[in-house]
Amino acid sequence: LLKEGSATVEDMQKATNLNRVELAKKLNHLKSDGYIIKKLYASEGFYFSLDNNLNDNKIKEIILDDYLRFLVISDCHFGSIFDRLELIEYLYNYSIINGINNIFNTGDLVQGVYTEKENVKSKFTSIEDQISYVIKNYPYDKRIYNYILLGNHDYNSIKHNYFDISMQLESKRIDFSILGYEYAFIKTNNDYICLHHPFIYDQ
């Protein structure tokens, strides 16, 4: 399907008899085997195809719609004692009612791992548990796609545990597109949207 052109999630699920999580894992397996898979988004859904163009690696996503309706959220800090999943559920319901198909999350998706003193703010003692919490509890709707830039709290799992959360998130949630750390560009027609999460390097 990927070689033939653009394939929707539904096309691939029907052809392979895989659920969303299994399909996300299969696509990431292809990426780890060296295939360059391009993801395109339009209001009716998102598509995957093989890509042979080496573009700027900071341009992570291409949106096909003539105009774009989106919400921007930031600093969810899931896994923290202060996280508010009910607010994300409210935003999902608002988006569905108002025809908004894109959510831009501009960093610090998870609380991250810190020193013992800082970890009193965490519900979980490991980054793996925080990731499992996000994958299980973050809302899902096939009409909504999440572009997630990672921030300094997300980066701390690399700094302290040598563990990159990006592959874990994208391999288990087909509705997540992880844009990388600190900044990234999204291309829509002839315009670019820059997402930025300033890093605090002394943490």
PDB file of C-alpha atoms in Angstrom:
ATOM      1  CA  LEU A   1       0.000   0.000   0.000  1.00  0.00           C
ATOM      2  CA  LEU A   2       2.789   2.445   0.877  1.00  0.00           C
ATOM      3  CA  LYS A   3       4.578   1.784  -2.417  1.00  0.00           C
ATOM      4  CA  GLU A   4       1.395   2.293  -4.401  1.00  0.00           C
ATOM      5  CA  GLY A   5       0.927   5.812  -3.019  1.00  0.00           C
ATOM      6  CA  SER A   6      -0.837   7.354  -0.070  1.00  0.00           C
ATOM      7  CA  ALA A   7      -2.621   4.920   2.231  1.00  0.00           C
ATOM      8  CA  THR A   8      -5.004   5.871   4.998  1.00  0.00           C
ATOM      9  CA  VAL A   9      -4.905   4.311   8.439  1.00  0.00           C
ATOM     10  CA  GLU A  10      -8.229   2.630   7.676  1.00  0.00           C
ATOM     11  CA  ASP A  11      -6.856   1.195   4.382  1.00  0.00           C
ATOM     12  CA  MET A  12      -3.853  -0.279   6.167  1.00  0.00           C
ATOM     13  CA  GLN A  13      -5.910  -1.647   9.052  1.00  0.00           C
ATOM     14  CA  LYS A  14      -8.318  -3.314   6.620  1.00  0.00           C
ATOM     15  CA  ALA A  15      -5.521  -4.825   4.514  1.00  0.00           C
ATOM     16  CA  THR A  16      -3.446  -6.048   7.458  1.00  0.00           C
ATOM     17  CA  ASN A  17      -6.143  -6.797  10.056  1.00  0.00           C
ATOM     18  CA  LEU A  18      -4.113  -4.840  12.628  1.00  0.00           C
ATOM     19  CA  ASN A  19      -5.493  -2.578  15.348  1.00  0.00           C
ATOM     20  CA  ARG A  20      -4.173   1.001  15.829  1.00  0.00           C
ATOM     21  CA  VAL A  21      -1.408   0.019  18.271  1.00  0.00           C
ATOM     22  CA  GLU A  22      -0.249  -2.928  16.137  1.00  0.00           C
ATOM     23  CA  LEU A  23      -0.240  -0.729  13.014  1.00  0.00           C
ATOM     24  CA  ALA A  24       1.800   1.978  14.771  1.00  0.00           C
ATOM     25  CA  LYS A  25       4.334  -0.672  15.801  1.00  0.00           C
ATOM     26  CA  LYS A  26       4.497  -2.051  12.246  1.00  0.00           C
ATOM     27  CA  LEU A  27       5.136   1.419  10.766  1.00  0.00           C
ATOM     28  CA  ASN A  28       7.879   2.076  13.311  1.00  0.00           C
ATOM     29  CA  HIS A  29       9.405  -1.300  12.523  1.00  0.00           C
ATOM     30  CA  LEU A  30       9.573  -0.279   8.849  1.00  0.00           C
ATOM     31  CA  LYS A  31      11.233   3.014   9.878  1.00  0.00           C
ATOM     32  CA  SER A  32      13.814   1.148  11.954  1.00  0.00           C
ATOM     33  CA  ASP A  33      14.498  -1.038   8.897  1.00  0.00           C
ATOM     34  CA  GLY A  34      15.440   2.121   6.993  1.00  0.00           C
ATOM     35  CA  TYR A  35      12.253   3.059   5.136  1.00  0.00           C
ATOM     36  CA  ILE A  36      11.430   6.775   5.027  1.00  0.00           C
ATOM     37  CA  ILE A  37       7.724   7.077   5.689  1.00  0.00           C
ATOM     38  CA  LYS A  38       6.014  10.401   5.007  1.00  0.00           C
ATOM     39  CA  LYS A  39       2.864  11.355   6.884  1.00  0.00           C
ATOM     40  CA  LEU A  40       0.410  13.812   5.303  1.00  0.00           C
ATOM     41  CA  TYR A  41      -2.563  15.267   7.116  1.00  0.00           C
ATOM     42  CA  ALA A  42      -5.869  16.582   5.778  1.00  0.00           C
ATOM     43  CA  SER A  43      -9.111  17.276   7.624  1.00  0.00           C
ATOM     44  CA  GLU A  44     -10.611  13.985   6.447  1.00  0.00           C
ATOM     45  CA  GLY A  45      -7.740  12.014   7.961  1.00  0.00           C
ATOM     46  CA  PHE A  46      -4.062  11.297   7.619  1.00  0.00           C
ATOM     47  CA  TYR A  47      -2.113   9.353   5.034  1.00  0.00           C
ATOM     48  CA  PHE A  48       1.181   7.502   4.867  1.00  0.00           C
ATOM     49  CA  SER A  49       3.472   6.920   1.895  1.00  0.00           C
ATOM     50  CA  LEU A  50       7.102   6.121   1.206  1.00  0.00           C
ATOM     51  CA  ASP A  51       9.313   9.181   0.690  1.00  0.00           C
ATOM     52  CA  ASN A  52      12.494   9.517  -1.352  1.00  0.00           C
ATOM     53  CA  ASN A  53      13.025  13.260  -0.863  1.00  0.00           C
ATOM     54  CA  LEU A  54      15.585  14.330   1.714  1.00  0.00           C
ATOM     55  CA  ASN A  55      14.016  17.517   3.027  1.00  0.00           C
ATOM     56  CA  ASP A  56      15.133  19.613   5.965  1.00  0.00           C
ATOM     57  CA  ASN A  57      14.878  17.212   8.896  1.00  0.00           C
ATOM     58  CA  LYS A  58      13.171  19.881  11.011  1.00  0.00           C
ATOM     59  CA  ILE A  59      10.167  19.906   8.639  1.00  0.00           C
ATOM     60  CA  LYS A  60       8.370  16.991  10.198  1.00  0.00           C
ATOM     61  CA  GLU A  61       4.843  17.256   8.862  1.00  0.00           C
ATOM     62  CA  ILE A  62       2.965  18.416   5.791  1.00  0.00           C
ATOM     63  CA  ILE A  63      -0.666  19.493   6.095  1.00  0.00           C
ATOM     64  CA  LEU A  64      -2.732  19.466   2.897  1.00  0.00           C
ATOM     65  CA  ASP A  65      -5.739  21.568   3.928  1.00  0.00           C
ATOM     66  CA  ASP A  66      -6.305  24.979   2.306  1.00  0.00           C
ATOM     67  CA  TYR A  67      -6.793  26.468   5.735  1.00  0.00           C
ATOM     68  CA  LEU A  68      -5.986  25.162   9.168  1.00  0.00           C
ATOM     69  CA  ARG A  69      -8.000  25.141  12.370  1.00  0.00           C
ATOM     70  CA  PHE A  70      -6.031  24.070  15.410  1.00  0.00           C
ATOM     71  CA  LEU A  71      -5.612  24.343  19.152  1.00  0.00           C
ATOM     72  CA  VAL A  72      -2.273  24.916  20.854  1.00  0.00           C
ATOM     73  CA  ILE A  73      -1.557  23.425  24.263  1.00  0.00           C
ATOM     74  CA  SER A  74       1.635  23.190  26.254  1.00  0.00           C
ATOM     75  CA  ASP A  75       3.199  21.977  29.485  1.00  0.00           C
ATOM     76  CA  CYS A  76       0.779  19.155  30.272  1.00  0.00           C
ATOM     77  CA  HIS A  77       3.401  17.501  32.548  1.00  0.00           C
ATOM     78  CA  PHE A  78       1.571  14.164  32.535  1.00  0.00           C
ATOM     79  CA  GLY A  79       2.796  12.023  35.391  1.00  0.00           C
ATOM     80  CA  SER A  80       2.974  15.077  37.636  1.00  0.00           C
ATOM     81  CA  ILE A  81       0.659  15.503  40.615  1.00  0.00           C
ATOM     82  CA  PHE A  82      -0.538  18.657  38.831  1.00  0.00           C
ATOM     83  CA  ASP A  83      -1.581  17.099  35.494  1.00  0.00           C
ATOM     84  CA  ARG A  84      -5.163  17.710  34.332  1.00  0.00           C
ATOM     85  CA  LEU A  85      -6.389  14.982  31.984  1.00  0.00           C
ATOM     86  CA  GLU A  86      -9.933  16.283  32.317  1.00  0.00           C
ATOM     87  CA  LEU A  87      -8.865  19.523  30.600  1.00  0.00           C
ATOM     88  CA  ILE A  88      -7.505  17.577  27.616  1.00  0.00           C
ATOM     89  CA  GLU A  89     -10.786  15.671  27.423  1.00  0.00           C
ATOM     90  CA  TYR A  90     -12.634  19.020  27.491  1.00  0.00           C
ATOM     91  CA  LEU A  91     -10.437  20.301  24.618  1.00  0.00           C
ATOM     92  CA  TYR A  92     -11.144  17.140  22.616  1.00  0.00           C
ATOM     93  CA  ASN A  93     -14.890  17.606  23.023  1.00  0.00           C
ATOM     94  CA  TYR A  94     -14.561  21.296  22.107  1.00  0.00           C
ATOM     95  CA  SER A  95     -12.521  20.373  19.023  1.00  0.00           C
ATOM     96  CA  ILE A  96     -15.022  17.760  17.854  1.00  0.00           C
ATOM     97  CA  ILE A  97     -17.982  20.143  18.254  1.00  0.00           C
ATOM     98  CA  ASN A  98     -16.144  22.963  16.436  1.00  0.00           C
ATOM     99  CA  GLY A  99     -14.541  20.952  13.621  1.00  0.00           C
ATOM    100  CA  ILE A 100     -10.964  21.343  14.850  1.00  0.00           C
ATOM    101  CA  ASN A 101      -8.820  18.425  13.694  1.00  0.00           C
ATOM    102  CA  ASN A 102      -5.324  19.419  14.857  1.00  0.00           C
ATOM    103  CA  ILE A 103      -3.794  19.870  18.284  1.00  0.00           C
ATOM    104  CA  PHE A 104      -0.294  21.343  18.541  1.00  0.00           C
ATOM    105  CA  ASN A 105       1.370  20.392  21.820  1.00  0.00           C
ATOM    106  CA  THR A 106       4.414  22.606  22.291  1.00  0.00           C
ATOM    107  CA  GLY A 107       6.373  20.748  24.917  1.00  0.00           C
ATOM    108  CA  ASP A 108       6.736  19.142  28.315  1.00  0.00           C
ATOM    109  CA  LEU A 109       4.214  16.430  27.584  1.00  0.00           C
ATOM    110  CA  VAL A 110       5.461  14.465  30.614  1.00  0.00           C
ATOM    111  CA  GLN A 111       6.879  15.493  33.962  1.00  0.00           C
ATOM    112  CA  GLY A 112      10.196  13.774  33.291  1.00  0.00           C
ATOM    113  CA  VAL A 113      12.719  12.372  35.738  1.00  0.00           C
ATOM    114  CA  TYR A 114      14.579  14.541  38.207  1.00  0.00           C
ATOM    115  CA  THR A 115      16.435  14.410  41.464  1.00  0.00           C
ATOM    116  CA  GLU A 116      14.744  12.898  44.494  1.00  0.00           C
ATOM    117  CA  LYS A 117      13.641  16.358  45.707  1.00  0.00           C
ATOM    118  CA  GLU A 118      11.959  17.218  42.385  1.00  0.00           C
ATOM    119  CA  ASN A 119      10.348  13.795  42.077  1.00  0.00           C
ATOM    120  CA  VAL A 120       7.989  14.576  44.970  1.00  0.00           C
ATOM    121  CA  LYS A 121       5.942  16.302  42.244  1.00  0.00           C
ATOM    122  CA  SER A 122       5.630  13.045  40.276  1.00  0.00           C
ATOM    123  CA  LYS A 123       2.967  10.357  40.464  1.00  0.00           C
ATOM    124  CA  PHE A 124       5.416   7.826  39.021  1.00  0.00           C
ATOM    125  CA  THR A 125       9.041   7.067  39.810  1.00  0.00           C
ATOM    126  CA  SER A 126      10.022   6.012  36.286  1.00  0.00           C
ATOM    127  CA  ILE A 127       9.750   7.604  32.849  1.00  0.00           C
ATOM    128  CA  GLU A 128       8.410   4.318  31.469  1.00  0.00           C
ATOM    129  CA  ASP A 129       5.420   4.561  33.833  1.00  0.00           C
ATOM    130  CA  GLN A 130       4.801   8.156  32.744  1.00  0.00           C
ATOM    131  CA  ILE A 131       4.803   7.098  29.081  1.00  0.00           C
ATOM    132  CA  SER A 132       2.408   4.217  29.792  1.00  0.00           C
ATOM    133  CA  TYR A 133       0.134   6.673  31.608  1.00  0.00           C
ATOM    134  CA  VAL A 134       0.044   9.023  28.577  1.00  0.00           C
ATOM    135  CA  ILE A 135      -0.541   6.225  26.075  1.00  0.00           C
ATOM    136  CA  LYS A 136      -3.391   4.775  28.123  1.00  0.00           C
ATOM    137  CA  ASN A 137      -5.114   7.967  29.300  1.00  0.00           C
ATOM    138  CA  TYR A 138      -4.591  10.603  26.606  1.00  0.00           C
ATOM    139  CA  PRO A 139      -7.890  10.842  24.671  1.00  0.00           C
ATOM    140  CA  TYR A 140      -8.240   9.343  21.200  1.00  0.00           C
ATOM    141  CA  ASP A 141     -10.532  10.340  18.363  1.00  0.00           C
ATOM    142  CA  LYS A 142      -9.873   9.391  14.734  1.00  0.00           C
ATOM    143  CA  ARG A 143     -10.770  12.954  13.668  1.00  0.00           C
ATOM    144  CA  ILE A 144      -8.037  14.555  15.813  1.00  0.00           C
ATOM    145  CA  TYR A 145      -4.306  14.466  15.180  1.00  0.00           C
ATOM    146  CA  ASN A 146      -1.655  15.521  17.696  1.00  0.00           C
ATOM    147  CA  TYR A 147       1.608  17.225  16.690  1.00  0.00           C
ATOM    148  CA  ILE A 148       3.877  16.986  19.722  1.00  0.00           C
ATOM    149  CA  LEU A 149       7.055  18.983  20.163  1.00  0.00           C
ATOM    150  CA  LEU A 150       9.101  17.750  23.110  1.00  0.00           C
ATOM    151  CA  GLY A 151      10.466  20.133  25.738  1.00  0.00           C
ATOM    152  CA  ASN A 152      13.112  20.163  28.442  1.00  0.00           C
ATOM    153  CA  HIS A 153      11.087  18.001  30.858  1.00  0.00           C
ATOM    154  CA  ASP A 154      10.716  15.399  28.098  1.00  0.00           C
ATOM    155  CA  TYR A 155      14.440  15.690  27.332  1.00  0.00           C
ATOM    156  CA  ASN A 156      15.411  14.950  30.926  1.00  0.00           C
ATOM    157  CA  SER A 157      14.719  11.264  30.357  1.00  0.00           C
ATOM    158  CA  ILE A 158      17.606  11.321  27.871  1.00  0.00           C
ATOM    159  CA  LYS A 159      19.798  13.405  30.165  1.00  0.00           C
ATOM    160  CA  HIS A 160      19.258  11.249  33.257  1.00  0.00           C
ATOM    161  CA  ASN A 161      18.283   7.798  31.904  1.00  0.00           C
ATOM    162  CA  TYR A 162      19.584   7.788  28.283  1.00  0.00           C
ATOM    163  CA  PHE A 163      15.972   7.051  27.301  1.00  0.00           C
ATOM    164  CA  ASP A 164      14.306   8.830  24.352  1.00  0.00           C
ATOM    165  CA  ILE A 165      10.542   8.964  24.871  1.00  0.00           C
ATOM    166  CA  SER A 166       9.782   9.910  21.252  1.00  0.00           C
ATOM    167  CA  MET A 167       9.954   6.383  19.814  1.00  0.00           C
ATOM    168  CA  GLN A 168       7.844   4.975  22.646  1.00  0.00           C
ATOM    169  CA  LEU A 169       5.101   7.548  22.102  1.00  0.00           C
ATOM    170  CA  GLU A 170       4.935   7.324  18.321  1.00  0.00           C
ATOM    171  CA  SER A 171       5.213   3.536  18.238  1.00  0.00           C
ATOM    172  CA  LYS A 172       2.069   3.090  20.336  1.00  0.00           C
ATOM    173  CA  ARG A 173      -0.148   6.025  19.285  1.00  0.00           C
ATOM    174  CA  ILE A 174      -0.869   6.382  15.569  1.00  0.00           C
ATOM    175  CA  ASP A 175      -2.521   9.755  16.247  1.00  0.00           C
ATOM    176  CA  PHE A 176       0.750  11.197  17.637  1.00  0.00           C
ATOM    177  CA  SER A 177       3.411  12.784  15.488  1.00  0.00           C
ATOM    178  CA  ILE A 178       6.531  13.510  17.513  1.00  0.00           C
ATOM    179  CA  LEU A 179       8.275  16.542  16.012  1.00  0.00           C
ATOM    180  CA  GLY A 180      11.544  16.289  17.935  1.00  0.00           C
ATOM    181  CA  TYR A 181      12.950  18.459  20.703  1.00  0.00           C
ATOM    182  CA  GLU A 182      12.997  22.232  21.286  1.00  0.00           C
ATOM    183  CA  TYR A 183      11.750  23.440  17.856  1.00  0.00           C
ATOM    184  CA  ALA A 184      10.270  22.137  14.607  1.00  0.00           C
ATOM    185  CA  PHE A 185       8.504  23.325  11.467  1.00  0.00           C
ATOM    186  CA  ILE A 186       5.206  22.191   9.987  1.00  0.00           C
ATOM    187  CA  LYS A 187       4.583  22.951   6.307  1.00  0.00           C
ATOM    188  CA  THR A 188       1.091  23.856   5.163  1.00  0.00           C
ATOM    189  CA  ASN A 189       0.793  24.814   1.489  1.00  0.00           C
ATOM    190  CA  ASN A 190       3.439  27.560   1.050  1.00  0.00           C
ATOM    191  CA  ASP A 191       3.577  28.555   4.707  1.00  0.00           C
ATOM    192  CA  TYR A 192       5.504  27.221   7.671  1.00  0.00           C
ATOM    193  CA  ILE A 193       4.485  27.042  11.294  1.00  0.00           C
ATOM    194  CA  CYS A 194       7.335  27.057  13.792  1.00  0.00           C
ATOM    195  CA  LEU A 195       6.796  25.430  17.168  1.00  0.00           C
ATOM    196  CA  HIS A 196       9.296  26.248  19.901  1.00  0.00           C
ATOM    197  CA  HIS A 197       9.771  25.208  23.507  1.00  0.00           C
ATOM    198  CA  PRO A 198      12.712  27.029  25.118  1.00  0.00           C
ATOM    199  CA  PHE A 199      15.048  24.704  26.953  1.00  0.00           C
ATOM    200  CA  ILE A 200      16.343  25.336  30.463  1.00  0.00           C
ATOM    201  CA  TYR A 201      19.676  23.545  30.358  1.00  0.00           C
ATOM    202  CA  ASP A 202      20.693  23.787  34.003  1.00  0.00           C
ATOM    203  CA  GLN A 203      18.057  21.289  35.229  1.00  0.00           C
TER     204      GLN A 203
END
